PDB file of C-alpha atoms in Angstrom:
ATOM      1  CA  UNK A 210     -11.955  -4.968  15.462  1.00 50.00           C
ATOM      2  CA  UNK A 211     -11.759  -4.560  18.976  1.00 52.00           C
ATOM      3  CA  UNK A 212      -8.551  -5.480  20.866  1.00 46.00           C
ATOM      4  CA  UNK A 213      -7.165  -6.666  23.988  1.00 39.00           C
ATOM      5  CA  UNK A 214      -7.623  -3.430  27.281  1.00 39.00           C
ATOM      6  CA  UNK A 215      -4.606  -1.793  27.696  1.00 34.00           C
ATOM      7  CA  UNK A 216      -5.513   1.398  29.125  1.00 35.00           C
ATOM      8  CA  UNK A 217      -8.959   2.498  27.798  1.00 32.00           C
ATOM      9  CA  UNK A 218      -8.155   5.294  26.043  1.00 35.00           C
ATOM     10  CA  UNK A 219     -11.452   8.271  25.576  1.00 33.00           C
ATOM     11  CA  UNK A 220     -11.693  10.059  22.133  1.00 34.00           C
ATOM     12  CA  UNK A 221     -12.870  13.319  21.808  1.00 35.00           C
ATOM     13  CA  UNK A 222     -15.825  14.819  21.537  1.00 35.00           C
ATOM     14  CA  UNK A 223     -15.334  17.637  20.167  1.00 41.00           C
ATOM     15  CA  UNK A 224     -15.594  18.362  16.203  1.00 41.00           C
ATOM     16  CA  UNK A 225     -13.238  17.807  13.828  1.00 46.00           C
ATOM     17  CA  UNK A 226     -10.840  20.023  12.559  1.00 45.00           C
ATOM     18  CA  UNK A 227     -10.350  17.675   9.894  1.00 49.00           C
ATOM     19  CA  UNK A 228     -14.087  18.444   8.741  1.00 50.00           C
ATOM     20  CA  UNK A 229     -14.631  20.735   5.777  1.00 46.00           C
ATOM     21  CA  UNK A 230     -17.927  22.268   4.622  1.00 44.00           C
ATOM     22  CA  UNK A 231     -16.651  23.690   1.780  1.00 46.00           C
ATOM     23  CA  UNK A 232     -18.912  22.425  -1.404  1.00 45.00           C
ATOM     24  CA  UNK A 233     -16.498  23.490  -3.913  1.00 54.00           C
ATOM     25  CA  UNK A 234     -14.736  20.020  -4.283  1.00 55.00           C
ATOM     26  CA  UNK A 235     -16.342  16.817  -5.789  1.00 58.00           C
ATOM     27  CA  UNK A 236     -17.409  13.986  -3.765  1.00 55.00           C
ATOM     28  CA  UNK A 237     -15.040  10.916  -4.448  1.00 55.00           C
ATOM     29  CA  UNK A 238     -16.553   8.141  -6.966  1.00 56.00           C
ATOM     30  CA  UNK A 239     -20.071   6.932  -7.252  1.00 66.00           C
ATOM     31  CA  UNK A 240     -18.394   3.584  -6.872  1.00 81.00           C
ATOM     32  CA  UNK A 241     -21.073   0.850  -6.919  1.00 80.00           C
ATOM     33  CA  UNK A 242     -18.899  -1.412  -4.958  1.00 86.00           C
ATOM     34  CA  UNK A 243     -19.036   0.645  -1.913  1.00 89.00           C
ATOM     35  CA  UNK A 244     -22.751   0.968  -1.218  1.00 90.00           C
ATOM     36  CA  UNK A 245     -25.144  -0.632   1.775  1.00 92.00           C
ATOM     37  CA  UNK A 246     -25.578  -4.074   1.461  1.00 91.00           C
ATOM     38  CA  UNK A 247     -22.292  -4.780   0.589  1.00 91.00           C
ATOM     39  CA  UNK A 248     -20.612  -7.771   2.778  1.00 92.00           C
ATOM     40  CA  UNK A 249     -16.797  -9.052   2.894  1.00 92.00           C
ATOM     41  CA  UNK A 250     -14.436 -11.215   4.517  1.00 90.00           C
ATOM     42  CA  UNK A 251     -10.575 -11.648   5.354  1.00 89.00           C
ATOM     43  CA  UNK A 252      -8.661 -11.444   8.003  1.00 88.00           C
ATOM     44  CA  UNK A 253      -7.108  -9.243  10.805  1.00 84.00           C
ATOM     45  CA  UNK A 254      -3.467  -9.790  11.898  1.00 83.00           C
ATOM     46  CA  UNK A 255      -2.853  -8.778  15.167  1.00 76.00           C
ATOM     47  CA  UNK A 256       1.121  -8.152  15.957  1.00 72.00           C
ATOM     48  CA  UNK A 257       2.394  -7.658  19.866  1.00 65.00           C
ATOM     49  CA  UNK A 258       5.213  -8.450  22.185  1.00 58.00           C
ATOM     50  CA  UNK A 259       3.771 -11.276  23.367  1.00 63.00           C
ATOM     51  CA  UNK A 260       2.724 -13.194  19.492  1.00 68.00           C
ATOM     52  CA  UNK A 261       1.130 -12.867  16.504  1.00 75.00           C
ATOM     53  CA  UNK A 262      -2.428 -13.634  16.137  1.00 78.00           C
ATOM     54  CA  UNK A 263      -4.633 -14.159  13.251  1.00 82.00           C
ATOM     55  CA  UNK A 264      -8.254 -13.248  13.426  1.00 81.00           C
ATOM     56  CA  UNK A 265     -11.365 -14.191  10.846  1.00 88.00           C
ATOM     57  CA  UNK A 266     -13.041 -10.803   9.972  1.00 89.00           C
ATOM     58  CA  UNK A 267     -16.911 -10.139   8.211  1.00 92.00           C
ATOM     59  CA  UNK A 268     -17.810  -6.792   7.125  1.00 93.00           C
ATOM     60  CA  UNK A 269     -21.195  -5.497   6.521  1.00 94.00           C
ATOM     61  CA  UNK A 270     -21.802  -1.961   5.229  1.00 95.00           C
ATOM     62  CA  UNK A 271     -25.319  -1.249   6.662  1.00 95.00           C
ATOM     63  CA  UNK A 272     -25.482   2.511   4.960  1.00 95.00           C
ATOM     64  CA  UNK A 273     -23.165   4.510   2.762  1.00 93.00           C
ATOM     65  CA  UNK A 274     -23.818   8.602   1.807  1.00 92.00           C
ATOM     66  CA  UNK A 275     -21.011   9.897  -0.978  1.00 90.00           C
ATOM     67  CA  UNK A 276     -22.124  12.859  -0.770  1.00 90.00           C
ATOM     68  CA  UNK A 277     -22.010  13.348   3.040  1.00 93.00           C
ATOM     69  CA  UNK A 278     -18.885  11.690   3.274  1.00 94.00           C
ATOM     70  CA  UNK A 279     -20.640   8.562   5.602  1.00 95.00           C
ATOM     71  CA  UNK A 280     -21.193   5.377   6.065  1.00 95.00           C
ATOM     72  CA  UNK A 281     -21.492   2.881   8.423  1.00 97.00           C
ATOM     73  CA  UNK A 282     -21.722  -1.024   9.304  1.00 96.00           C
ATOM     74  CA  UNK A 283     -20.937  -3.154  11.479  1.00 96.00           C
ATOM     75  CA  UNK A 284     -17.337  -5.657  12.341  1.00 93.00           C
ATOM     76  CA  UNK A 285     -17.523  -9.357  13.290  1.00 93.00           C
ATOM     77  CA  UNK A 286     -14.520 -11.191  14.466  1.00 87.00           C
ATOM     78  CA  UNK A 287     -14.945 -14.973  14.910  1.00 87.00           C
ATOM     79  CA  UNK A 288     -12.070 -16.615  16.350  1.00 80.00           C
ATOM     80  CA  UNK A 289     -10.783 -13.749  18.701  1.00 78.00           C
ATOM     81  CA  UNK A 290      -8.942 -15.270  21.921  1.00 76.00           C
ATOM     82  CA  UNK A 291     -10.329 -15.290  24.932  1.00 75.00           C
ATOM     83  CA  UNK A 292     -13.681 -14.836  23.646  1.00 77.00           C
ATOM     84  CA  UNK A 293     -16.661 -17.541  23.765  1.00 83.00           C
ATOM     85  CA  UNK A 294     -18.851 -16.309  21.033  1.00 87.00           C
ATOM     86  CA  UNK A 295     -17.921 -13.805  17.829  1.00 90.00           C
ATOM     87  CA  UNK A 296     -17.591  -9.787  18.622  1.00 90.00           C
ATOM     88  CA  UNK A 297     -19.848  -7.740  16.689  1.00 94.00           C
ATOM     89  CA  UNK A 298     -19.205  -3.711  16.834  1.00 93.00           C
ATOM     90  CA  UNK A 299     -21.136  -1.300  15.438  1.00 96.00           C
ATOM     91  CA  UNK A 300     -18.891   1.422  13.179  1.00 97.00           C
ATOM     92  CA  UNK A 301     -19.123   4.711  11.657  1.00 98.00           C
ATOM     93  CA  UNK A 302     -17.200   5.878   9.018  1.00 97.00           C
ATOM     94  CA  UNK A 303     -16.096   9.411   7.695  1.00 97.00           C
ATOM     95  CA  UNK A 304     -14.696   9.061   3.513  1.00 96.00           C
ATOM     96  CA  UNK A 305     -12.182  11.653   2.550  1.00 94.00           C
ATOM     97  CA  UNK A 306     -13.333  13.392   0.244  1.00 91.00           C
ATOM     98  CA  UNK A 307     -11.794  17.245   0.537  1.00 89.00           C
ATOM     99  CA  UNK A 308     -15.075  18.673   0.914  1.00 89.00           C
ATOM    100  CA  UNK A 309     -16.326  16.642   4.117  1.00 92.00           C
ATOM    101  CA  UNK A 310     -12.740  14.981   5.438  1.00 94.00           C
ATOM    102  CA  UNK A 311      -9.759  15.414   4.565  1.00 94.00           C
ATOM    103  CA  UNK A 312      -6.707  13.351   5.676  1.00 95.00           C
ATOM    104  CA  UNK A 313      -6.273  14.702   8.232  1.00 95.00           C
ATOM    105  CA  UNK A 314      -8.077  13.126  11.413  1.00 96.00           C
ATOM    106  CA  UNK A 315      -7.971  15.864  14.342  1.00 94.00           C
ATOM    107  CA  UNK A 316      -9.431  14.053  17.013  1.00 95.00           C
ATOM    108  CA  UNK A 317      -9.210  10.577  18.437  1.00 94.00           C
ATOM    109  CA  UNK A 318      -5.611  11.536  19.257  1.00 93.00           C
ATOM    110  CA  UNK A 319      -3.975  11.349  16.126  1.00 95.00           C
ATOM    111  CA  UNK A 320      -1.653  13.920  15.195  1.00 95.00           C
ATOM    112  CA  UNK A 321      -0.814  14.952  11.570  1.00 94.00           C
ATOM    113  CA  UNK A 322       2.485  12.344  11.968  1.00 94.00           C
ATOM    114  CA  UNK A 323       0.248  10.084  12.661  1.00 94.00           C
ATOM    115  CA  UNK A 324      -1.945  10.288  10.055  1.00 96.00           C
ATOM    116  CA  UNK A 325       1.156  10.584   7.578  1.00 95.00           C
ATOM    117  CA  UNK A 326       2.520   7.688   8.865  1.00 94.00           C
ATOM    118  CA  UNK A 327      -0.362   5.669   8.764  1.00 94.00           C
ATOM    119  CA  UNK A 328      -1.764   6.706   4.977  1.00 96.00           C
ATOM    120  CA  UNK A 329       1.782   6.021   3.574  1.00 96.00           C
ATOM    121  CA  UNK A 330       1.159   2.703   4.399  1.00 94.00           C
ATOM    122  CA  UNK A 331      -0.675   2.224   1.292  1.00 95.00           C
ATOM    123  CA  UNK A 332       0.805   2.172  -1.797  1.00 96.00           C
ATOM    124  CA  UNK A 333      -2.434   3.974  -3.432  1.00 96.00           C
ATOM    125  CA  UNK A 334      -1.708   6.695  -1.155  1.00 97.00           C
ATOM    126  CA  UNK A 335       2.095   8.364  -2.551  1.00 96.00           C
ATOM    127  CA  UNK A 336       0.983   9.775  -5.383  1.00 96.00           C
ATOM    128  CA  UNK A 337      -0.882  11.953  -3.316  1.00 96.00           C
ATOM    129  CA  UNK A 338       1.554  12.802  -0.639  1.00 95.00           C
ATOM    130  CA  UNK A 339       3.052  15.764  -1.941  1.00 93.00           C
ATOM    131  CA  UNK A 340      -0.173  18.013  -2.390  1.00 92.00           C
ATOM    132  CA  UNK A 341      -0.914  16.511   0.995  1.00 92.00           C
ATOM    133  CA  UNK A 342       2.011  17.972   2.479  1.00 89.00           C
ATOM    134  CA  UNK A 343       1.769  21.657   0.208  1.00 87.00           C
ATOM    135  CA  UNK A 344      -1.975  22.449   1.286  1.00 84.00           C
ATOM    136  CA  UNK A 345      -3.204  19.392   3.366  1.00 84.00           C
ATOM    137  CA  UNK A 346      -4.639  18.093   0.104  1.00 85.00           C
ATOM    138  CA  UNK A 347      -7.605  20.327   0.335  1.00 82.00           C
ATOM    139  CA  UNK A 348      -7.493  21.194  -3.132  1.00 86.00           C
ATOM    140  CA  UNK A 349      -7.164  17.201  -4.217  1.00 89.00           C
ATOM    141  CA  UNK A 350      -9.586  15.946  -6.930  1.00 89.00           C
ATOM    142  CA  UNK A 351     -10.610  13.055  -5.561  1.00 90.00           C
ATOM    143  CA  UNK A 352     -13.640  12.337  -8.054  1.00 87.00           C
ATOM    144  CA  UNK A 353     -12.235   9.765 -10.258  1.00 88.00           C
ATOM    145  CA  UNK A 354      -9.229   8.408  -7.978  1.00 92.00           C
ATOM    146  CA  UNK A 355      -9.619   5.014  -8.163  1.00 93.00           C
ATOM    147  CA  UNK A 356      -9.068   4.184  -4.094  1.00 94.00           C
ATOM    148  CA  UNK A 357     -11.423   5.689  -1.464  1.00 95.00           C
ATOM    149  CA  UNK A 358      -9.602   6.591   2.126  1.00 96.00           C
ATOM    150  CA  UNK A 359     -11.806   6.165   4.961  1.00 96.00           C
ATOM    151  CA  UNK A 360     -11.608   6.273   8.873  1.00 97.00           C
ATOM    152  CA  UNK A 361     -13.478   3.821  10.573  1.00 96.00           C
ATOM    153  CA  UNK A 362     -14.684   4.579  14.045  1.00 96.00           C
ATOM    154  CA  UNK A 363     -16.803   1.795  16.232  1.00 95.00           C
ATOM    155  CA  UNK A 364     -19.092   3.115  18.303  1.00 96.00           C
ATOM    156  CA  UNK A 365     -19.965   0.313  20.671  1.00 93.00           C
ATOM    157  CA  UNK A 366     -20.271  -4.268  21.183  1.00 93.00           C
ATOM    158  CA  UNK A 367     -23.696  -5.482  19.629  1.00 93.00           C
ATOM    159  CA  UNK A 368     -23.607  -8.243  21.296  1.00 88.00           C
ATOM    160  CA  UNK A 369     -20.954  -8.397  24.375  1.00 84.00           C
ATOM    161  CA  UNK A 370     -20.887  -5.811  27.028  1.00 81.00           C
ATOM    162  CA  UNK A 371     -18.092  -3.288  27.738  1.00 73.00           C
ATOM    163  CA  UNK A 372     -16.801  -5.005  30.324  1.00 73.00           C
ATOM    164  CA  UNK A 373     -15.855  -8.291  28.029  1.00 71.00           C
ATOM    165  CA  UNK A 374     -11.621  -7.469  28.194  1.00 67.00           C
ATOM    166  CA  UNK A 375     -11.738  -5.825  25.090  1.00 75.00           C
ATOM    167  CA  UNK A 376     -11.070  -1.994  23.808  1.00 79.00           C
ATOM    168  CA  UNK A 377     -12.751  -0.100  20.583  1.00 88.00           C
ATOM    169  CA  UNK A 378     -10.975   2.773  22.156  1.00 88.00           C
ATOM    170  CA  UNK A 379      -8.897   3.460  19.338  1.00 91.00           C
ATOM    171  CA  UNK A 380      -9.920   3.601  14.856  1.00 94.00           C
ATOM    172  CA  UNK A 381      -9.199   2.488  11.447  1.00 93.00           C
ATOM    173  CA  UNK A 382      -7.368   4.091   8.362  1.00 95.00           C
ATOM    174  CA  UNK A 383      -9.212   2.146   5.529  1.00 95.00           C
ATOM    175  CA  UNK A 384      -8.425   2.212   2.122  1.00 94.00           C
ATOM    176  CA  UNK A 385     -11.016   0.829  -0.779  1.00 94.00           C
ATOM    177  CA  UNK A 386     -10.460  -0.169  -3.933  1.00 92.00           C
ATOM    178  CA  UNK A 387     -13.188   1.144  -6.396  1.00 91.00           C
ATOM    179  CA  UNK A 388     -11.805  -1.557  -9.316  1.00 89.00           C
ATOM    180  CA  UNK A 389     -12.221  -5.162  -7.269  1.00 89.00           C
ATOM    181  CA  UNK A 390     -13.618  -4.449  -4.191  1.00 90.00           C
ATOM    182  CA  UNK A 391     -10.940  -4.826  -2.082  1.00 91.00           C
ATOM    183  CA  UNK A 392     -10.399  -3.387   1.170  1.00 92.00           C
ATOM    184  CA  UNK A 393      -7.360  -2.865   3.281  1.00 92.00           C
ATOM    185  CA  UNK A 394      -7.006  -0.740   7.052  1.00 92.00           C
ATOM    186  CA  UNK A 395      -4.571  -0.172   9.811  1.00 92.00           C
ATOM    187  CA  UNK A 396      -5.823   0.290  13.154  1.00 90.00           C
ATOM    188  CA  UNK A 397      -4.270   3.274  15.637  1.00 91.00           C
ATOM    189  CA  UNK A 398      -4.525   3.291  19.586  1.00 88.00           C
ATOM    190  CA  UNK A 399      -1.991   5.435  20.846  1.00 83.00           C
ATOM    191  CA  UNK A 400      -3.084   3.353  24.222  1.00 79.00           C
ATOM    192  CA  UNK A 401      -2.619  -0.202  22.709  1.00 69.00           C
ATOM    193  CA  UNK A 402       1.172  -1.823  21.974  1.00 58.00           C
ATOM    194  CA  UNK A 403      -0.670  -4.077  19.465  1.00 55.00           C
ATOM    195  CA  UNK A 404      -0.239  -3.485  16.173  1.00 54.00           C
ATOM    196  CA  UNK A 405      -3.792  -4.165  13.949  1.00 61.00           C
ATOM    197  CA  UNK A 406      -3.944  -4.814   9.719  1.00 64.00           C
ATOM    198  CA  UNK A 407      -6.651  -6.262   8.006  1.00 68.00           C
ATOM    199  CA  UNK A 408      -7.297  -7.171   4.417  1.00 70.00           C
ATOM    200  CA  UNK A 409     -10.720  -8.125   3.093  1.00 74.00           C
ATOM    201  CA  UNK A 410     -12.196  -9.245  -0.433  1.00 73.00           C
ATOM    202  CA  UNK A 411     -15.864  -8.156  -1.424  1.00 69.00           C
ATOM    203  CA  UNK A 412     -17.886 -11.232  -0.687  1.00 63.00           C
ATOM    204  CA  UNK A 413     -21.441 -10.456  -2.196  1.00 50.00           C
ATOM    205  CA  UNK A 414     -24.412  -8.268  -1.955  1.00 47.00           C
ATOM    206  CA  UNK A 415     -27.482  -8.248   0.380  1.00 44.00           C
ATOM    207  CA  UNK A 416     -30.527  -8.305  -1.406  1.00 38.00           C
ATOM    208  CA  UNK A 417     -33.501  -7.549   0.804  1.00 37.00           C
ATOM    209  CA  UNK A 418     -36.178 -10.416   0.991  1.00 31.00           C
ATOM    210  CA  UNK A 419     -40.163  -9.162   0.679  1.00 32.00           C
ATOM    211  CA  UNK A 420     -42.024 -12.639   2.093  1.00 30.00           C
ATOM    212  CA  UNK A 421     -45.221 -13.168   0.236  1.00 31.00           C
ATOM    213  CA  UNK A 422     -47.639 -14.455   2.458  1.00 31.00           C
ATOM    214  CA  UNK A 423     -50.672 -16.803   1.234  1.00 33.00           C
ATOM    215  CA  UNK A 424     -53.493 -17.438   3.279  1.00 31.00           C
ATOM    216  CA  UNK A 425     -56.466 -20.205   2.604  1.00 37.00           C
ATOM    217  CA  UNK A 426     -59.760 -19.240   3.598  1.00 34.00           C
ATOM    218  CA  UNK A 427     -62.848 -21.370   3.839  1.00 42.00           C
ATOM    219  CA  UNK A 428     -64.830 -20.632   0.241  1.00 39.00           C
ATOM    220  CA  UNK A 429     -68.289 -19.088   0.769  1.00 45.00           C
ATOM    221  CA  UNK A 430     -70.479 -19.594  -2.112  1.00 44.00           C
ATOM    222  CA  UNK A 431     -73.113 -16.593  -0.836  1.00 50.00           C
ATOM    223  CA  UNK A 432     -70.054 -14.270  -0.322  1.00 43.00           C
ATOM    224  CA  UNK A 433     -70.357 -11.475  -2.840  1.00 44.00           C
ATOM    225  CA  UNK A 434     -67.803  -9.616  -5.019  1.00 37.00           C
ATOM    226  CA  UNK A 435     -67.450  -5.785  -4.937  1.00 36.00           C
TER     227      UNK A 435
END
């Protein structure tokens, strides 16, 4: 979610070294809990110098492609200070996979101690330190792991302009749980001294709604049938 300007920090534009095209390894679990539609809700703890804040946080994934290693949705934070109406961002996501990503980011400033640091936050995550650290993990079956990593990246305010005090400058480490839904991330700015963690539980699905429209005409008794 987006936090408080520090120093607006600009990622990079170039690609990712992090980006493999190699097609050898599997794509990580057709897990039917992480497809579009999908909507949860928890909350974001925000940690600085000054305090500690709390902040009410709804997920919608909009569109989700296993085998490209995407997806994307969009973030809504509804109590965040200083703000008069909820922040929505807009977010793309990259899944590490070891054919598309791998765990390593290699952009956005984060260096491979970063990214270390960060995915050893989750306790899903050790058993595969070790290969991580022998190859970079490119060689990890990821197919029927029951966690999916992610980095989550927002791309711009849906509803607020850039100039509302607030930063998307920096990204997410997300991890997914393929058995209840569950999702849990850890946000990195090298620009920000606030320290970001979030924890959400799968709410429920969007079904899309087709709208059957009748109309009543006047009856014509001459009117002929064809």
């Amino acid at each position: 979610m987006p936090v408080r300007v520090v120093d607006t920090a600009t990622p990079s534009s170039q690609p990712s070294p992090g980006q493999e095209t190699n097609s050898v390894h599997p794509s990580p679990p057709s897990c039917s809990l992480l497809s579009a539609g999908r909507c949860f809700a928890g909350t974001q703890n925000v940690s600085s110098l000054q305090k500690d804040e709390a902040w009410k946080v709804n997920v919608r994934i909009h569109g989700c492609d296993l085998e490209q290693g995407y997806l994307c949705g969009t973030m809504e934070a509804l109590n965040v200070p200083l703000a008069d109406t909820p922040v929505v961002t807009f977010w793309e996501g990259e899944i590490v996979d070891a054919k598309n990503y791998t765990f390593f980011t290699g952009k956005w400033e984060a260096s491979p101690e970063d990214d270390i640091r960060h995915w050893s936050k989750f306790p899903s995550f050790t058993p595969l330190l070790s290969q991580i650290e022998t190859d970079g993990g490119k060689l990890l079956d990821l197919s029927n792991y029951p966690h999916i990593f992610m980095r989550w990246k927002e791309q711009y305010f849906v509803n607020v302009g850039v100039d509302c005090g607030l930063t998307i400058a920096g990204f997410y480490y997300v991890c997914f749980s393929c058995s209840d839904g569950s999702i849990s991330g850890f946000y990195y700015d090298p620009s920000s001294s606030c320290g970001f963690y979030f924890n959400m539980s799968m709410l429920y699905i969007v079904i899309p709604i087709y709208i059957h429209c009748e109309y009543n005409f006047p009856y014509n008794h001459n009117a002929k049938l064809y």
